[in-house]
Amino acid sequence: MIQNRTIPASLSLHSYLPKIMAESLLFSVAESLLGKLASRAVEKASLAMGVYHDLQQMRVTMALVKALLLDAEQKKQQNNALSEWLRQIKRVFSDAEDIVDNFECEALRKHVVNTHGSVSRKVRRLFSTSNPLVYRLRMAREIKGIKNRLEKVAADRHMFGLQINDMDTRVVHRREMTHSHVNASNVIGREDDKKKIIELLLQDGNDTSPSVISIEGFGGMGKTTLAKLVFNDLIIDECFPLKMWVCVSNDFELRNVLIKILNSTPNPRNENFKNFEMEQLQNRLRNTLHRQKFLLVLDDVWNENRVKWNELKDIIDIGVEGSKILVTTRSHAIAVMMRTKSSNYYRLEGLSEEHSLSLFLKSAFDDGEERKHPQLVEIGKEILKKCGGIPLAVRTLGSSLVSRVNRQEWESLRDNEIWNLPQNEQDILPALELSYDQLPSYLKRCFACFSLAPEDFDISSFYVTLLWEALGFLPQPKEGETIHDVANQFLRELWLRSFLTDFLDMGSTCRFKLHDLVRDLAVYVAKGEFQILYPHSPNIYEHAQHLSFTENNMLGIDLVPIGLRTIIFPVEATNEAFLYTLVSRCKYLRVLDLSYSKYESLPRSIGKLKHLRYLDLSGNQKLEELPHSMYKLQNLQTLDLRGCIKLHELPKGIRKLISLRQLLVTTRQPEFPDKEIANLTSIETLELHSCNNLESLFEEIQISTLRFLNFSGCGSLKSFSFHAIKNLESLVIFNCSKLELSMGLGNEIPASRLKLLVLQSLSQLVTLPRWLRGSASTLHSLLIVGCNNLEELPEWLSNLNCLKLLMIEHCPKLLSLPDSMHHLTNLEHLEINDCPELCKRCQPGVGLDWHKISHIKQVIIGEPEE
């Protein structure tokens, strides 16, 4: 799971951004709630309890409030009363969410009783509600209370003159219009980027339609500045007789874009194009472009509507060979929509350390003045580590230190980061806010979860998915999809909008990092709802719902909110009294992370956490058994027991966890209860770690729902049935030295849906198993690591025609690649490290095997050893 382990205080946005905070997440909360209120399970339960009419009234009122939220969120920055109104709605929605979840819990409880009730009286007693009549009366009272509160806040809407808007369209957030002028002497570190863009613009092509070159990158990276440098270069002047610069921003209405383009062309008669009809605008522009080789810069494009783009392109496509359109955008999806050729994408990266320092010193000191203050320069280098090479961030931090030569002030900025920086129109952080404003509402809640992520840490989509799912932030998967497919799609959307970096797509999963400033944005927008508690700021927000503690000695903090949904304990937590109090007090917990704690037992009352979806007990080396009451957790989706090395066994009855999707286990038992696991109709992920007594698996069963299977350090495991897991998408086998990799299939090649295969530390691997050929039309990623006896990759490897990622590390006996490697035309990423002879043969341009792989888009080859 995403966790914060003794991490220093994060960058702060308090002084920079308007008060968007957690209220900006309300629209997606309302959508989720309305969906649940309309569900069959809630309908049946509410009819049985006699509260159906009240719930329907609440649903109607909630739909009305939802229709006002988008307008309210845009106006609240100028109206404190409106902000308070939204906070009241948030509290009502939160309580309503708990009520609705209660109905779902009741439906699951009845299902378990009906399914397993005949087993024994003990089971019935375990899953029964102590007094059904009292329960119904209490629920009815709570629902009426919620309904009344909701109607009251809905009645207050007339105070604010809000407009109804029930569609989540992009927020129109205009930035200052850009222009084409730039002082080149003020631009540092972009000379190479400029040359490469100019090369792209000067490329000859046979296409008479204007080709599109896109400069993509995170907000504040300097895309507009780079485009200006190119636009004003003498070579461009000579090559393009007509140059036009248009700042598009959010406004991509065709009429307005045409007016902007015409305003950037020669206009000797000073005509006012705003007075022109649409037909006149089109004709005038086409006449202006006629027989002219032109360069059109479309700066800061946000439009993702292909129809609007095609309308514009049809008008400016007048058949002049060599004309170009240069686009700057934060979104790769927009570049794709504008049909940019793959060779014409240019991803603008951050400045180097050297150039960042030059820009920082230029902003902080008068020319040469820095030589008088070498200590400040060293502190400045430490500050720059937080900027990730983003020019606007570097310039902002440097400018805030102008005329300040007091060492303590510099150290304060370094240690407290950007708490006290003033907000200026051109700073990086408003640019981040602009990107956030453009996110669809369903992504905003998910993005806020990143506030709990560690800084500069590799994050796996697998654990992000578990958190999002447990908190109810993901919609139900469509038929044929898993919840991981839904989450991966969300992550790809965030990546395309430049919120994620170092994004590695491995088919069924992905890995990525968060830029520090992006993580800070998450911390800010989640303020009041998500909170990391540090020793220097231990006070809990009054209405916090998601808490992460960083130190063990903070676990005695009083006044933990009853409505907590998430709590993440620190490493080596030992405060038993706090744990027991928390479990009995916080009955609405969805996520409980006790990983790497030192508890010897868990409270029996954990079975009362009927809303709990995610329970992480991994790394608890003193835990010997689980309380029997745990199997009342019918909502539990993820149970992580990896590294619980003293855990004797999984108690019988695990089949009662009917919502379980992910089970991650370390156990000492020789026989795994796979027949019980096969009864879990939702199970998708099974990970077995250091199950040293386990010898076989899945011998007489099938688990058709299983998608992800991971064996790690199971030293006695000899076999498992491949047929039992025919729908598997991801298979990881790590350090299982006795496992028969042929899976007993012989020459049989069963068809499979495998997308990701990881083979690591397997001394028995000499060549790839033949059954892998059955994944020829699905396998996306193949990782082979630490297989010391691997001697060859078979020629049939080229049949894996969907393979996009191939990584080979520390396989010293692998001497060459198959001759058919050039047939892997979809392979985009090849990485070879710590394979001395193979690295030598694959050296770019000179290696004997280079011609086999030179077609691959990204090739990373380690240095050959002497």
Coordinates of N, CA and C in Angstrom, one line a residue, residues 658-762:
I658 N -16.7 -13.1 1.6 CA -17.2 -13.2 0.2 C -16.9 -12.1 -0.7
S659 N -16.4 -11.0 -0.2 CA -16.0 -9.9 -1.1 C -14.5 -9.9 -1.4
L660 N -13.8 -10.8 -0.8 CA -12.3 -10.8 -0.9 C -11.8 -10.9 -2.4
R661 N -11.0 -9.9 -2.8 CA -10.5 -9.9 -4.1 C -9.0 -10.2 -4.1
Q662 N -8.3 -9.7 -3.1 CA -6.8 -9.9 -3.0 C -6.4 -10.6 -1.7
L663 N -5.7 -11.7 -1.8 CA -5.2 -12.4 -0.7 C -3.7 -12.6 -0.8
L664 N -3.0 -12.0 0.1 CA -1.5 -12.1 0.1 C -1.0 -12.7 1.4
V665 N -0.3 -13.8 1.3 CA -0.1 -14.7 2.4 C 1.3 -15.2 2.6
T666 N 1.7 -15.3 3.9 CA 2.8 -16.1 4.3 C 2.3 -17.0 5.4
T667 N 2.4 -18.3 5.2 CA 1.9 -19.3 6.2 C 2.8 -20.5 6.3
R668 N 2.8 -21.2 7.4 CA 3.7 -22.3 7.7 C 3.0 -23.6 7.3
Q669 N 1.7 -23.6 6.9 CA 1.0 -24.8 6.7 C 1.4 -25.5 5.4
P670 N 1.5 -26.8 5.4 CA 2.0 -27.6 4.2 C 0.9 -27.7 3.1
E671 N -0.3 -27.6 3.5 CA -1.4 -27.7 2.5 C -2.2 -26.4 2.5
F672 N -2.3 -25.8 1.4 CA -3.0 -24.5 1.3 C -4.5 -24.8 1.1
P673 N -5.3 -24.0 1.7 CA -6.8 -24.2 1.6 C -7.3 -23.7 0.3
D674 N -6.8 -24.3 -0.8 CA -7.2 -23.7 -2.1 C -8.6 -24.0 -2.5
K675 N -9.2 -25.1 -1.9 CA -10.6 -25.4 -2.2 C -11.5 -24.3 -1.6
E676 N -11.1 -23.8 -0.4 CA -11.9 -22.7 0.2 C -11.7 -21.4 -0.7
I677 N -10.5 -21.2 -1.1 CA -10.2 -20.1 -2.0 C -11.0 -20.1 -3.2
A678 N -11.2 -21.3 -3.8 CA -11.9 -21.5 -5.0 C -13.4 -21.1 -4.8
N679 N -13.9 -21.1 -3.6 CA -15.3 -20.7 -3.3 C -15.4 -19.2 -3.3
L680 N -14.3 -18.4 -3.3 CA -14.4 -17.0 -3.2 C -14.6 -16.5 -4.7
T681 N -15.8 -16.1 -5.0 CA -16.2 -15.8 -6.4 C -15.7 -14.5 -6.9
S682 N -15.1 -13.7 -6.0 CA -14.5 -12.4 -6.4 C -13.0 -12.4 -6.4
I683 N -12.4 -13.5 -6.0 CA -10.9 -13.5 -5.9 C -10.2 -13.2 -7.2
E684 N -9.3 -12.2 -7.2 CA -8.6 -11.9 -8.4 C -7.1 -12.0 -8.3
T685 N -6.6 -11.8 -7.0 CA -5.2 -11.8 -6.8 C -4.8 -12.8 -5.7
L686 N -3.8 -13.6 -5.9 CA -3.3 -14.5 -4.9 C -1.8 -14.4 -4.9
E687 N -1.2 -14.0 -3.8 CA 0.3 -13.9 -3.6 C 0.7 -14.8 -2.5
L688 N 1.7 -15.7 -2.7 CA 2.2 -16.6 -1.7 C 3.7 -16.3 -1.5
H689 N 4.0 -15.8 -0.3 CA 5.4 -15.4 0.0 C 6.0 -16.2 1.1
S690 N 7.1 -16.8 0.8 CA 7.9 -17.6 1.8 C 7.0 -18.6 2.5
C691 N 6.1 -19.3 1.7 CA 5.4 -20.4 2.2 C 6.2 -21.7 2.0
N692 N 7.2 -21.9 2.9 CA 8.3 -22.8 2.7 C 7.8 -24.3 2.8
N693 N 6.7 -24.5 3.4 CA 6.2 -25.9 3.6 C 5.2 -26.3 2.5
L694 N 4.9 -25.4 1.6 CA 3.9 -25.7 0.6 C 4.6 -26.4 -0.6
E695 N 4.0 -27.5 -1.0 CA 4.6 -28.3 -2.1 C 3.8 -28.3 -3.4
S696 N 2.5 -28.2 -3.3 CA 1.7 -28.2 -4.6 C 0.5 -27.3 -4.4
L697 N -0.1 -27.0 -5.5 CA -1.2 -26.0 -5.5 C -2.2 -26.3 -6.6
F698 N -3.5 -26.0 -6.4 CA -4.5 -26.1 -7.5 C -4.6 -27.4 -8.2
E699 N -4.5 -28.5 -7.5 CA -4.4 -29.8 -8.1 C -5.8 -30.3 -8.7
E700 N -6.8 -30.0 -7.9 CA -8.1 -30.6 -8.4 C -9.2 -29.5 -8.4
I701 N -8.8 -28.2 -8.6 CA -9.7 -27.1 -8.7 C -9.5 -26.2 -9.8
Q702 N -10.4 -25.3 -10.1 CA -10.2 -24.2 -11.0 C -10.6 -22.9 -10.4
I703 N -9.9 -21.9 -10.6 CA -10.2 -20.6 -10.1 C -10.3 -19.6 -11.3
S704 N -11.5 -19.6 -11.9 CA -11.7 -18.8 -13.1 C -11.6 -17.3 -13.0
T705 N -11.7 -16.8 -11.7 CA -11.7 -15.4 -11.5 C -10.3 -14.9 -11.3
L706 N -9.3 -15.8 -11.1 CA -8.0 -15.3 -10.7 C -7.3 -14.7 -11.9
R707 N -6.7 -13.5 -11.6 CA -6.0 -12.7 -12.7 C -4.6 -12.5 -12.4
F708 N -4.2 -12.4 -11.1 CA -2.8 -12.1 -10.7 C -2.3 -13.2 -9.7
L709 N -1.2 -13.8 -10.1 CA -0.7 -14.9 -9.2 C 0.8 -14.6 -9.0
N710 N 1.3 -14.7 -7.8 CA 2.7 -14.4 -7.4 C 3.2 -15.4 -6.4
F711 N 4.2 -16.1 -6.8 CA 5.0 -17.0 -5.9 C 6.3 -16.4 -5.6
S712 N 6.6 -16.2 -4.3 CA 7.9 -15.6 -4.0 C 8.5 -16.4 -2.8
G713 N 9.7 -16.9 -3.0 CA 10.4 -17.6 -1.9 C 9.7 -18.8 -1.4
C714 N 9.0 -19.5 -2.2 CA 8.3 -20.8 -1.8 C 9.3 -21.9 -2.1
G715 N 10.2 -22.2 -1.3 CA 11.3 -23.0 -1.6 C 11.0 -24.5 -1.8
S716 N 9.8 -25.0 -1.3 CA 9.4 -26.4 -1.4 C 8.4 -26.6 -2.5
L717 N 7.9 -25.5 -3.1 CA 6.9 -25.6 -4.1 C 7.4 -26.3 -5.4
K718 N 6.8 -27.5 -5.7 CA 7.2 -28.2 -6.9 C 6.3 -28.1 -8.1
S719 N 5.0 -27.9 -7.8 CA 4.1 -27.9 -9.0 C 2.8 -27.1 -8.7
F720 N 2.2 -26.6 -9.7 CA 0.8 -26.1 -9.6 C 0.2 -26.3 -11.0
S721 N -1.1 -26.4 -11.0 CA -1.8 -26.7 -12.2 C -2.0 -25.4 -13.0
F722 N -1.5 -25.4 -14.2 CA -1.6 -24.2 -15.1 C -3.1 -24.1 -15.6
H723 N -3.7 -25.3 -15.8 CA -5.1 -25.3 -16.2 C -6.1 -24.7 -15.2
A724 N -5.7 -24.7 -14.0 CA -6.6 -24.2 -12.9 C -6.7 -22.7 -13.0
I725 N -5.8 -22.0 -13.7 CA -5.7 -20.6 -13.7 C -5.7 -20.0 -15.1
K726 N -6.6 -20.5 -16.0 CA -6.6 -20.3 -17.4 C -6.8 -18.8 -17.8
N727 N -7.4 -18.0 -16.8 CA -7.7 -16.6 -17.2 C -6.6 -15.7 -16.6
L728 N -5.5 -16.2 -16.1 CA -4.5 -15.4 -15.5 C -3.9 -14.3 -16.5
E729 N -3.7 -13.1 -15.9 CA -3.1 -12.0 -16.7 C -1.7 -11.7 -16.3
S730 N -1.4 -12.0 -15.0 CA -0.1 -11.6 -14.5 C 0.5 -12.8 -13.7
L731 N 1.7 -13.3 -14.0 CA 2.3 -14.4 -13.3 C 3.7 -13.9 -12.9
V732 N 4.0 -14.0 -11.6 CA 5.4 -13.7 -11.1 C 5.9 -14.9 -10.3
I733 N 7.1 -15.4 -10.7 CA 7.7 -16.5 -10.0 C 9.1 -16.1 -9.6
F734 N 9.3 -16.0 -8.3 CA 10.6 -15.5 -7.8 C 11.1 -16.5 -6.7
N735 N 12.3 -16.9 -7.0 CA 13.1 -17.7 -6.0 C 12.3 -18.9 -5.5
C736 N 11.8 -19.7 -6.5 CA 11.2 -21.0 -6.2 C 12.0 -22.1 -6.9
S737 N 13.0 -22.5 -6.3 CA 14.1 -23.3 -7.0 C 13.6 -24.7 -7.3
K738 N 12.6 -25.2 -6.7 CA 12.2 -26.6 -7.0 C 11.0 -26.6 -7.9
L739 N 10.5 -25.5 -8.3 CA 9.3 -25.5 -9.1 C 9.5 -26.0 -10.5
E740 N 8.7 -26.9 -11.0 CA 8.9 -27.4 -12.4 C 8.2 -26.4 -13.3
L741 N 9.1 -25.7 -14.1 CA 8.6 -24.6 -14.9 C 7.8 -25.1 -16.1
S742 N 7.9 -26.3 -16.5 CA 7.1 -26.8 -17.6 C 5.6 -27.0 -17.2
M743 N 5.3 -26.9 -15.9 CA 4.0 -27.0 -15.3 C 3.3 -28.3 -15.7
G744 N 4.2 -29.3 -16.0 CA 3.6 -30.6 -16.3 C 2.9 -30.7 -17.7
L745 N 3.1 -29.7 -18.5 CA 2.4 -29.6 -19.8 C 3.1 -30.3 -20.9
G746 N 4.3 -30.7 -20.7 CA 5.1 -31.3 -21.8 C 5.1 -30.4 -23.0
N747 N 4.6 -31.0 -24.2 CA 4.6 -30.2 -25.4 C 3.3 -29.4 -25.6
E748 N 2.4 -29.6 -24.7 CA 1.1 -28.9 -24.8 C 1.3 -27.4 -24.6
I749 N 0.6 -26.6 -25.5 CA 0.7 -25.2 -25.4 C -0.8 -24.6 -25.3
P750 N -1.3 -24.6 -24.1 CA -2.6 -24.0 -23.9 C -2.7 -22.5 -24.1
A751 N -3.8 -22.1 -24.7 CA -4.0 -20.7 -24.9 C -4.2 -20.0 -23.5
S752 N -3.6 -18.8 -23.4 CA -3.8 -18.1 -22.2 C -3.9 -16.6 -22.4
R753 N -4.3 -15.9 -21.4 CA -4.5 -14.4 -21.5 C -3.4 -13.6 -20.8
L754 N -2.2 -14.3 -20.6 CA -1.1 -13.7 -19.8 C -0.7 -12.4 -20.5
K755 N -0.6 -11.3 -19.7 CA 0.0 -10.0 -20.2 C 1.3 -9.7 -19.6
L756 N 1.6 -10.2 -18.4 CA 2.9 -9.9 -17.7 C 3.4 -11.2 -17.1
L757 N 4.7 -11.5 -17.4 CA 5.4 -12.6 -16.9 C 6.7 -12.2 -16.3
V758 N 7.0 -12.5 -15.0 CA 8.2 -12.2 -14.4 C 8.9 -13.5 -13.9
L759 N 10.1 -13.8 -14.3 CA 10.8 -14.9 -13.9 C 12.1 -14.4 -13.3
Q760 N 12.2 -14.6 -12.0 CA 13.3 -14.0 -11.2 C 14.0 -15.0 -10.3
S761 N 15.3 -15.1 -10.3 CA 16.1 -15.9 -9.4 C 15.6 -17.4 -9.5
L762 N 15.6 -17.9 -10.7 CA 15.2 -19.3 -10.9 C 16.4 -20.0 -11.6

